[in-house]
mmCIF file of C-alpha atoms in Angstrom:
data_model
loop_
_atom_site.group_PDB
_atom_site.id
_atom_site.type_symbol
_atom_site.label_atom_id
_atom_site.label_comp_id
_atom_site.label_asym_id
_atom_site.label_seq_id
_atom_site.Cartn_x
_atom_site.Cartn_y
_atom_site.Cartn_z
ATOM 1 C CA UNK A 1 21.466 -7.506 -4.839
ATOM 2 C CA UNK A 2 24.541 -9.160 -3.017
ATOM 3 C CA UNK A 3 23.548 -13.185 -3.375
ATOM 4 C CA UNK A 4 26.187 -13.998 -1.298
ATOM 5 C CA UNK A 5 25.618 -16.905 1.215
ATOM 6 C CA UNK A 6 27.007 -19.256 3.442
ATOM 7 C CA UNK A 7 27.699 -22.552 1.687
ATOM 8 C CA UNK A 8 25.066 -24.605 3.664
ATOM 9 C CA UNK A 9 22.516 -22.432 1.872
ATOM 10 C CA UNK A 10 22.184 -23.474 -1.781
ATOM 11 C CA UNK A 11 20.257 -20.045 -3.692
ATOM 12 C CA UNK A 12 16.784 -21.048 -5.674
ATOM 13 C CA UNK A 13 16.014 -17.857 -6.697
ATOM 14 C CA UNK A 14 13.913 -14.994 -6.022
ATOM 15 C CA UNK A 15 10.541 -14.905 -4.720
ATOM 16 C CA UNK A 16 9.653 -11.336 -3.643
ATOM 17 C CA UNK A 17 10.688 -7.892 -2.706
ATOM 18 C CA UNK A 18 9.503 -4.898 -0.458
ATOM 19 C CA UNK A 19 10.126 -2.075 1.372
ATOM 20 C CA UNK A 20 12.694 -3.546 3.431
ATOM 21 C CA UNK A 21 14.818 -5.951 1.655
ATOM 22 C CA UNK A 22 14.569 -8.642 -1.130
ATOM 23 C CA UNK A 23 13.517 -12.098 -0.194
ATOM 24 C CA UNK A 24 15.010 -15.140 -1.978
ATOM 25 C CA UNK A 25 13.996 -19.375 -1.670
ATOM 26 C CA UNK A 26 16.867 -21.530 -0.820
ATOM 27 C CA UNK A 27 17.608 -25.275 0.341
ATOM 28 C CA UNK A 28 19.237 -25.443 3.834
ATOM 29 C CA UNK A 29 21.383 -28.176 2.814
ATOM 30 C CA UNK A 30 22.831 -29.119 6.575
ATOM 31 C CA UNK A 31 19.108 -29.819 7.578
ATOM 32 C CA UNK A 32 18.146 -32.227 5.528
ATOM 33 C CA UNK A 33 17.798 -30.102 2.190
ATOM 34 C CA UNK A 34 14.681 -27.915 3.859
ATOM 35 C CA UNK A 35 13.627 -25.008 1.529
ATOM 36 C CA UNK A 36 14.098 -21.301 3.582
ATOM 37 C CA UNK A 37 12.983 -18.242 2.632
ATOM 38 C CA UNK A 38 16.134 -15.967 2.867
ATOM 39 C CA UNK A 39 15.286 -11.852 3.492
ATOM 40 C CA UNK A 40 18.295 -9.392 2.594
ATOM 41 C CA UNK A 41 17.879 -5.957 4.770
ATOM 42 C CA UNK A 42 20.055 -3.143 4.298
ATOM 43 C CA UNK A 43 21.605 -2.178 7.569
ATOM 44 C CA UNK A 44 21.771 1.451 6.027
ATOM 45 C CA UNK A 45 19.539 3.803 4.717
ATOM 46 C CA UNK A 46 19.433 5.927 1.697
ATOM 47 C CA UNK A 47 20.815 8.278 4.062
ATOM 48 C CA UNK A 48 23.900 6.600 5.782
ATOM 49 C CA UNK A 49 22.596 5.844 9.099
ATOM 50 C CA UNK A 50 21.261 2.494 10.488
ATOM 51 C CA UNK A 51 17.653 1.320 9.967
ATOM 52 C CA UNK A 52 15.678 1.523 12.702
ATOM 53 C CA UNK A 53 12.994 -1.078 11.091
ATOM 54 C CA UNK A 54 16.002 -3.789 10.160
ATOM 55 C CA UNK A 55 17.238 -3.472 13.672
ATOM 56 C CA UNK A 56 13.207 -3.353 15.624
ATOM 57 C CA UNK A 57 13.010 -6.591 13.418
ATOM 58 C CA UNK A 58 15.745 -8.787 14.325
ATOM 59 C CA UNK A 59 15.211 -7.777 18.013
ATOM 60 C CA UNK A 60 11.433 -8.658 17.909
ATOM 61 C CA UNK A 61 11.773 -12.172 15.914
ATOM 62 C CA UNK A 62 14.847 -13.236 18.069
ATOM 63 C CA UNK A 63 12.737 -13.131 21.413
ATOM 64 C CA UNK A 64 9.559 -14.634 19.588
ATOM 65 C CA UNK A 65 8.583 -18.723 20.091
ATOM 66 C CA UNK A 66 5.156 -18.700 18.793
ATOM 67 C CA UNK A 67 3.508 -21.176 16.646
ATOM 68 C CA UNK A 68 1.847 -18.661 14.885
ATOM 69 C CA UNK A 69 4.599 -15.980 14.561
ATOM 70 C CA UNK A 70 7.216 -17.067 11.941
ATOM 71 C CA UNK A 71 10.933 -18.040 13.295
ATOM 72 C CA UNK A 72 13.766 -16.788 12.790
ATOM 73 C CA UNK A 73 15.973 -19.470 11.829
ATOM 74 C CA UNK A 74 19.543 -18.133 11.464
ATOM 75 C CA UNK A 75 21.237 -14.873 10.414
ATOM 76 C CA UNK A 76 24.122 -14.172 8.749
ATOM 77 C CA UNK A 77 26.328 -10.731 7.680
ATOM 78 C CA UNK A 78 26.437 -9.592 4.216
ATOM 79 C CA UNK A 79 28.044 -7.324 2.211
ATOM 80 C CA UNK A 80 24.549 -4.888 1.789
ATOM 81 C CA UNK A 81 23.900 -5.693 5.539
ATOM 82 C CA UNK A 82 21.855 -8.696 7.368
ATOM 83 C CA UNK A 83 20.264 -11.941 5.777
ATOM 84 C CA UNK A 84 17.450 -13.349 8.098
ATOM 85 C CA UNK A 85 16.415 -16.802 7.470
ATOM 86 C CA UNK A 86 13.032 -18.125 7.916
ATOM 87 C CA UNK A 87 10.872 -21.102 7.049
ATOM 88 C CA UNK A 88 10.024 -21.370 3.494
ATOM 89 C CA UNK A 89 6.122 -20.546 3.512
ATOM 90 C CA UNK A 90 4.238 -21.316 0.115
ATOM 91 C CA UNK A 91 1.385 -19.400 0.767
ATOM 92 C CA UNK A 92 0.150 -15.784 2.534
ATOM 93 C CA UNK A 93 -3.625 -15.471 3.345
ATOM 94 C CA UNK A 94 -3.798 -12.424 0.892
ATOM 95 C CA UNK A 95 -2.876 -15.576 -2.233
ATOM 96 C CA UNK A 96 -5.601 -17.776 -0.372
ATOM 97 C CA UNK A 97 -8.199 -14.720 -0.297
ATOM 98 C CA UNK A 98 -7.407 -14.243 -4.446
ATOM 99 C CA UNK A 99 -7.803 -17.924 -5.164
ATOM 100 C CA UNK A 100 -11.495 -17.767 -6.721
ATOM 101 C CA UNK A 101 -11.498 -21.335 -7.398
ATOM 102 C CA UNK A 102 -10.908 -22.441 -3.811
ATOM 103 C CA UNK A 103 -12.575 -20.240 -1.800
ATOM 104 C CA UNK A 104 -12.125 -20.521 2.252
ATOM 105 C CA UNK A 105 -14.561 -22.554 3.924
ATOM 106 C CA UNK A 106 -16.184 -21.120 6.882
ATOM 107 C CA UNK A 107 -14.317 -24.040 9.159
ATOM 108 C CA UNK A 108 -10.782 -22.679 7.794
ATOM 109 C CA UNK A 109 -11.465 -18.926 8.328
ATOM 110 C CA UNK A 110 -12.641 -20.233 12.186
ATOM 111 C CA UNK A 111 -8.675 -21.711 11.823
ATOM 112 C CA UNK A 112 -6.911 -19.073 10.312
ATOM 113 C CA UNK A 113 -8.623 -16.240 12.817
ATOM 114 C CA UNK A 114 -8.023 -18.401 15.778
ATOM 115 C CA UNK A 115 -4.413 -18.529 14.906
ATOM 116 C CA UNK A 116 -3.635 -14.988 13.664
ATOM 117 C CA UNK A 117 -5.171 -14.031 17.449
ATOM 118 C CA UNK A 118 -3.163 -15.941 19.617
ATOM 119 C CA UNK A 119 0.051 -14.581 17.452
ATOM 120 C CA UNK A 120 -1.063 -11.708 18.264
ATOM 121 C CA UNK A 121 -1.953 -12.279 22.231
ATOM 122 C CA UNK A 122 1.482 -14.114 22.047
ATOM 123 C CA UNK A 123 3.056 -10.998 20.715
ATOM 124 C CA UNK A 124 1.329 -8.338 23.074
ATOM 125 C CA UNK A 125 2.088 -10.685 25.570
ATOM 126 C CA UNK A 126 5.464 -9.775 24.781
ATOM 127 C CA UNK A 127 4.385 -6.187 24.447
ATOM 128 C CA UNK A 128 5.037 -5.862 20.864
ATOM 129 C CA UNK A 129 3.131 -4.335 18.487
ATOM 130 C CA UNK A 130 3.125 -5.477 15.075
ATOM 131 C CA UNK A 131 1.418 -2.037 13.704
ATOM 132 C CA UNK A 132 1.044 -3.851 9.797
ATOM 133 C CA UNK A 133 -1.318 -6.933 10.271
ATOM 134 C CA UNK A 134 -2.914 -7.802 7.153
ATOM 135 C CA UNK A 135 -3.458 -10.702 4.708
ATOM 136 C CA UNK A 136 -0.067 -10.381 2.707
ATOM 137 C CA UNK A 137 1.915 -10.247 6.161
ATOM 138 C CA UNK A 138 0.173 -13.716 7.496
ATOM 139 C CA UNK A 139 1.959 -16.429 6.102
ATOM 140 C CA UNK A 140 0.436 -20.129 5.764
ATOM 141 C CA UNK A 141 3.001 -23.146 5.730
ATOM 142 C CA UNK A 142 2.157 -27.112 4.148
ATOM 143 C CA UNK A 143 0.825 -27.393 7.012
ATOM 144 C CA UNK A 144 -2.070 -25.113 6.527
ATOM 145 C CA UNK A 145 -0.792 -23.312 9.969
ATOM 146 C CA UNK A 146 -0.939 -19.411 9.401
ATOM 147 C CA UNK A 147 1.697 -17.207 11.200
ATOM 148 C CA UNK A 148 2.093 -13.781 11.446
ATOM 149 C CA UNK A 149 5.343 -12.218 9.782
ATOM 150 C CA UNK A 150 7.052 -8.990 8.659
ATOM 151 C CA UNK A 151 8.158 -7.269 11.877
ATOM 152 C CA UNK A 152 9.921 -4.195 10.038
ATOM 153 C CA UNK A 153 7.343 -1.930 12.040
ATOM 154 C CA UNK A 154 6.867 -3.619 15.326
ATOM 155 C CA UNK A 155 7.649 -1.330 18.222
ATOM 156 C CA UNK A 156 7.516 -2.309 21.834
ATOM 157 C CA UNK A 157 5.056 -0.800 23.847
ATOM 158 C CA UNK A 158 4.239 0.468 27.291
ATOM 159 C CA UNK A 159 1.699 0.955 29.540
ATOM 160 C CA UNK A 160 1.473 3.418 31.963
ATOM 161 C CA UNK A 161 1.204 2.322 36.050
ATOM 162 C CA UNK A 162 -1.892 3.359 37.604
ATOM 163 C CA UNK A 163 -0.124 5.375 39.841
ATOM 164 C CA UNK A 164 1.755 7.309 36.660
ATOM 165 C CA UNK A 165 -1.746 7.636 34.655
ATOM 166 C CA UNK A 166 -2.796 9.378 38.483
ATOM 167 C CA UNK A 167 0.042 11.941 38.048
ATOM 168 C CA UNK A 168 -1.325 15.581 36.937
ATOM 169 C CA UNK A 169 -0.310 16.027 32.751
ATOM 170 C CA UNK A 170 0.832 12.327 32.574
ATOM 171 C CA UNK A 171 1.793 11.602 28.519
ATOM 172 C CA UNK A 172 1.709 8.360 27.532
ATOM 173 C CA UNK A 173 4.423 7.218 24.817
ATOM 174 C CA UNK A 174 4.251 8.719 21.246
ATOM 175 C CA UNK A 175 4.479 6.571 18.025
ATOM 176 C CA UNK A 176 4.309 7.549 14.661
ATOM 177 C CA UNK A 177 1.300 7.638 12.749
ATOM 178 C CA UNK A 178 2.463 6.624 9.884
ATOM 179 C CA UNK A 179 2.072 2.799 10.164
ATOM 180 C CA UNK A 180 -0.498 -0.162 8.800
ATOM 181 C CA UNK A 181 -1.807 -0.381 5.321
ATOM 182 C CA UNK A 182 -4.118 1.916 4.534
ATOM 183 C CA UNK A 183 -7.155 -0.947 4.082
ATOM 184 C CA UNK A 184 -6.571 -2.181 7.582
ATOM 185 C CA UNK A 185 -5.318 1.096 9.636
ATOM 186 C CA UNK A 186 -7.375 1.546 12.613
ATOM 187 C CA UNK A 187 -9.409 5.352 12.917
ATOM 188 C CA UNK A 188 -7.319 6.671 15.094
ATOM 189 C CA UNK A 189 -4.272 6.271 13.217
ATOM 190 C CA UNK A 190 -6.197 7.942 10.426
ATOM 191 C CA UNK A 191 -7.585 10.647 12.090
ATOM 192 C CA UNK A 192 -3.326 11.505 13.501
ATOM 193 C CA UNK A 193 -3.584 9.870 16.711
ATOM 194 C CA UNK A 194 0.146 9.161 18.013
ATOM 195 C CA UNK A 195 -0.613 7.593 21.339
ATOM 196 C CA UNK A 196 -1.676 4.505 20.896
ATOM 197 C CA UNK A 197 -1.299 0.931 21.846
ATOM 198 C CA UNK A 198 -2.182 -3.061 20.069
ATOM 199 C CA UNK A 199 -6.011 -2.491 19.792
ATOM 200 C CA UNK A 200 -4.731 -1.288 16.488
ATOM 201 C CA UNK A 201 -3.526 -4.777 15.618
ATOM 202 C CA UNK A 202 -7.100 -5.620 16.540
ATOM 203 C CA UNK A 203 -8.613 -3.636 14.485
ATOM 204 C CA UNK A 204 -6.509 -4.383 11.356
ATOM 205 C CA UNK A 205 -7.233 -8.513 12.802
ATOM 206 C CA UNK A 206 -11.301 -7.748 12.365
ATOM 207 C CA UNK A 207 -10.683 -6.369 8.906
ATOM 208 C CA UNK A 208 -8.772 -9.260 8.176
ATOM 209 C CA UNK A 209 -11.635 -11.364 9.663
ATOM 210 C CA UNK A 210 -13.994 -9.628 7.695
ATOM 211 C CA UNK A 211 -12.151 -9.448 4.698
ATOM 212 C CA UNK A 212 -12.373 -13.798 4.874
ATOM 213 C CA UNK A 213 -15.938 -13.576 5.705
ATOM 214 C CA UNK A 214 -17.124 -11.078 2.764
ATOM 215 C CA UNK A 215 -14.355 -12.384 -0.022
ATOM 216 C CA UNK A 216 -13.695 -8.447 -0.576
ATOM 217 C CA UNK A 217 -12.096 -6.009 2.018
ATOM 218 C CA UNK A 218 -13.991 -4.551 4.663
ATOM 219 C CA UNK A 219 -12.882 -1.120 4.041
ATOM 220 C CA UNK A 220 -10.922 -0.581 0.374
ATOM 221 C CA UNK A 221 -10.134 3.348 0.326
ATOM 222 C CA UNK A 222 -7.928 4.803 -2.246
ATOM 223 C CA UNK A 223 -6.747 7.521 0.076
ATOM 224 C CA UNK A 224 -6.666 7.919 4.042
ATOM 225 C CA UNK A 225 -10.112 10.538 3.470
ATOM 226 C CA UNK A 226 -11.878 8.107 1.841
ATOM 227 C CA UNK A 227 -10.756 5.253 4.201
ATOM 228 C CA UNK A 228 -11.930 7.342 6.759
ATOM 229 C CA UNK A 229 -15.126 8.251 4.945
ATOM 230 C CA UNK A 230 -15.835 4.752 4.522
ATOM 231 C CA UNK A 231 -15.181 3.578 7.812
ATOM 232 C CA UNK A 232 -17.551 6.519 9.092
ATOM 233 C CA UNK A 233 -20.370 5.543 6.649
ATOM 234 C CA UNK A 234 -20.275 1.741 7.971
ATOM 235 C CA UNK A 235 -20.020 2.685 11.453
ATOM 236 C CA UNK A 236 -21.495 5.975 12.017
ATOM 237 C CA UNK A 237 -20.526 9.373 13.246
ATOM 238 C CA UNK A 238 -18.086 8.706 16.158
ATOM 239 C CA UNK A 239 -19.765 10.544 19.133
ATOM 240 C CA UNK A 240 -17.329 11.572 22.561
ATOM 241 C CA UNK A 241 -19.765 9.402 24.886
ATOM 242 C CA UNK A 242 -18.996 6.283 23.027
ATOM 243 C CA UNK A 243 -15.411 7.424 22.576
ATOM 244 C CA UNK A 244 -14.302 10.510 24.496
ATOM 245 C CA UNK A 245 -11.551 12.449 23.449
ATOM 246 C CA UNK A 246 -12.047 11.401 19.656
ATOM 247 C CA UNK A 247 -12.751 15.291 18.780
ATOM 248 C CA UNK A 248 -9.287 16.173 20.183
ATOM 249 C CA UNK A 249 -7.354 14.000 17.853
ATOM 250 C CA UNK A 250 -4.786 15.183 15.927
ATOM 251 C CA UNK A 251 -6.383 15.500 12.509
ATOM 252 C CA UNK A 252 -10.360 15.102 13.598
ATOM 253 C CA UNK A 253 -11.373 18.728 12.392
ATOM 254 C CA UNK A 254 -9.279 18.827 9.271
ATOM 255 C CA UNK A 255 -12.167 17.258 7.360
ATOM 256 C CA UNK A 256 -15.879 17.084 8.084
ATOM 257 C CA UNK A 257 -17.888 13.980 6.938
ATOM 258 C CA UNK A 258 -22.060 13.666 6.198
ATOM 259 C CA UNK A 259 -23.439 12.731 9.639
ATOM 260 C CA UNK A 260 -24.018 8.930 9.639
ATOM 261 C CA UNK A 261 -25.985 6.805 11.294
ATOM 262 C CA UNK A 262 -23.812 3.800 10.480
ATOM 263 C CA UNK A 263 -25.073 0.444 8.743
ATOM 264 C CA UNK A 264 -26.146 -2.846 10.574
ATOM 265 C CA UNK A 265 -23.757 -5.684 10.033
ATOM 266 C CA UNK A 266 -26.756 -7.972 9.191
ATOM 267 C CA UNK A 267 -26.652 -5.734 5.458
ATOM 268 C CA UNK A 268 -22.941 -5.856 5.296
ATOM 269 C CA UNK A 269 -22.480 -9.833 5.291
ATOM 270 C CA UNK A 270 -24.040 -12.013 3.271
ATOM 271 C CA UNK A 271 -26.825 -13.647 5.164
ATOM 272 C CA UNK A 272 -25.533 -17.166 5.736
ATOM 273 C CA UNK A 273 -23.149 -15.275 8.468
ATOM 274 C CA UNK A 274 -23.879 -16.283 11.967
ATOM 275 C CA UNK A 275 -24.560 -14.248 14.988
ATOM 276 C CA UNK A 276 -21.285 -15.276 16.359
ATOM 277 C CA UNK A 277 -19.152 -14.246 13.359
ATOM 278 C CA UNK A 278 -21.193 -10.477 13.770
ATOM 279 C CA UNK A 279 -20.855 -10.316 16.857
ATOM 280 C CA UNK A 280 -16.363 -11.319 16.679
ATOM 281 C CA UNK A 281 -16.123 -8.576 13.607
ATOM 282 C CA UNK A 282 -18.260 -5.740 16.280
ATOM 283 C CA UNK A 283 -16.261 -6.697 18.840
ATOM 284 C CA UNK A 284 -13.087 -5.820 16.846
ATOM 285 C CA UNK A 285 -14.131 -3.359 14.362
ATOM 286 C CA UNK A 286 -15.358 -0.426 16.837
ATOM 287 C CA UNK A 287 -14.234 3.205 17.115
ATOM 288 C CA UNK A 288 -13.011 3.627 20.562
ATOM 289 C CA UNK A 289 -9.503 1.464 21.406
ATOM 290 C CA UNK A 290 -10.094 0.890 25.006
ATOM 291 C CA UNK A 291 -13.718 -0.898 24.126
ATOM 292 C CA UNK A 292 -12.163 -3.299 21.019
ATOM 293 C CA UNK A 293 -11.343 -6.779 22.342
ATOM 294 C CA UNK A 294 -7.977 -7.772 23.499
ATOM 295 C CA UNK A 295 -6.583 -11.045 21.258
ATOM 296 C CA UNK A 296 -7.071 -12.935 24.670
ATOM 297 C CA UNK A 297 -10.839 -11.838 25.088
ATOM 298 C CA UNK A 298 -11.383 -12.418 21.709
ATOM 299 C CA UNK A 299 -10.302 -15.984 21.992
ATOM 300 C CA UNK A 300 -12.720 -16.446 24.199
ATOM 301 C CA UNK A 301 -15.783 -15.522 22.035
ATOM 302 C CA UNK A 302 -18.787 -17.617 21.126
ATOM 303 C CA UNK A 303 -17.438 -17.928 17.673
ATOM 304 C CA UNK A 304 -14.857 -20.201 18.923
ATOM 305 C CA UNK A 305 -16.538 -22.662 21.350
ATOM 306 C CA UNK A 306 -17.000 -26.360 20.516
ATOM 307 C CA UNK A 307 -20.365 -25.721 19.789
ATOM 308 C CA UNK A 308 -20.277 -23.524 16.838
ATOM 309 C CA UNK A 309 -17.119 -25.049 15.883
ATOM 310 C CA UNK A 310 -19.103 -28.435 15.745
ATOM 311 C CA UNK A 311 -21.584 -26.602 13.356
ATOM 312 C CA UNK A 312 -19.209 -26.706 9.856
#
């Protein structure tokens, strides 16, 4: 790892390290000693050539202003490529989730869903998709504010004009398939599905809302078969009247599944969950894209009015 940094940065150490760079804690010392978290990307793959993620990163968090989307602070050139510097955040939601002791109380969970959905209606606002919302990618400062991070797969997208989607053989964009963790990947990225648009950051936001509610996740496959066995086991069958064109998708027919009827979420959730909470995870967590609620519809759900907020 190259530690080199400009002198107002003063280097703590490491704290982390994925796919797409090493993140290290440091003390901004021209603004009044702040800690930052620091992330190294490469500029270069293993293979020579620019990375597309590094670069769909820095253009995504440099045109973001969102309380509850993580800044981008200052960058800086390095010898291995870019250093991107962000607040220092203590905590992700996936540390909070794994704290036994201190489990989330049902008023913080109302918090931390309100917030990761107007990121993300701030975002598609912006018509970006994140494409890898879950708990270890939402951040939570000292403030106990939760903001959404790790843009190394955001895309922009687009939507087709009504007069395009009139035009005989009109193809909307493609995007790979190959995004989200498995746990929260929406069905029909894991049945091949490479037009698609941010209902799958919905979907992946209901598992994450679900995932708070039940302590456990929603659906925890080992592979994308028996993610997709699970998901059609909780749901049911997927049927072309409640989603058409699901039989066409890429990878539909590759693999059959036992006919399901699908389970009620009453049985999934313990039974202290409310009909509101149900009735935000159905509203997210449901087969066909175009029927999942938008972050801005979701918002404006029973779940979050005064008076169930008033109830904890």
């Amino acid at each position: 790892m190259d530690d080199y940094m400009p002198p107002r940065y003063q280097l703590l150490g490491r704290i982390g390290e994925g796919v797409h760079g090493v993140v290290v804690k440091a003390r901004d010392l021209q603004c009044d000693d702040r800690m930052v978290a620091i992330k190294k990307l490469s500029l270069r793959t293993k293979f020579g050539l620019v990375s597309l993620n590094t670069v769909r990163e820095i253009r995504a968090l440099q045109h973001c202003r969102c309380d509850n989307v993580l800044e981008l602070l200052d960058m800086y050139p390095d010898l291995a490529g870019l250093s991107l510097v962000f607040e220092y955040m203590p905590h992700t939601l996936h540390s909070k989730l794994k704290d036994e002791e201190n489990p989330l109380s049902r008023a913080t969970v109302r918090r931390y869903t309100a917030m990761l959905l107007k990121g993300l209606a701030y975002l598609h606002g912006l018509r970006l998709m994140h494409r890898d919302i879950k708990p270890a990618n939402l951040l939570i400062d000292r403030r106990d504010v939760l903001k959404i991070a790790d843009f190394g797969l955001a895309r922009i997208f687009t939507e087709p004009s009504q007069a395009q989607q009139q035009q005989p053989g009109h193809r909307s964009k493609v995007y790979s398939p190959q995004v989200a963790t498995r746990w929260y990947r929406a069905p029909e990225i894991l049945w091949g599905c490479q037009r698609y648009g941010p209902a799958i950051d919905l979907w992946a936001a209901g598992a994450v809302f679900a995932e708070m509610l039940r302590g456990v996740p929603l659906f925890a496959g080992a592979t994308d078969i028996e993610q997709l066995a699970l998901v059609v086991r909780t749901l049911g069958t997927p049927n072309a009247k409640d989603w058409p064109g699901v039989r066409s998708l890429p990878d539909y027919d590759k693999i059959r599944f036992p006919n399901s009827r699908g389970e009620r979420w009453e049985d999934i959730f313990p039974s202290c969950t409310t009909r509101d909470e149900i009735g935000l995870v159905d509203g997210l967590v449901r087969y066909n894209p175009a029927k999942r609620l938008t972050a801005d519809e979701a918002l404006l759900q029973p779940y979050f009015s005064d008076a169930a907020a008033s109830e904890n």
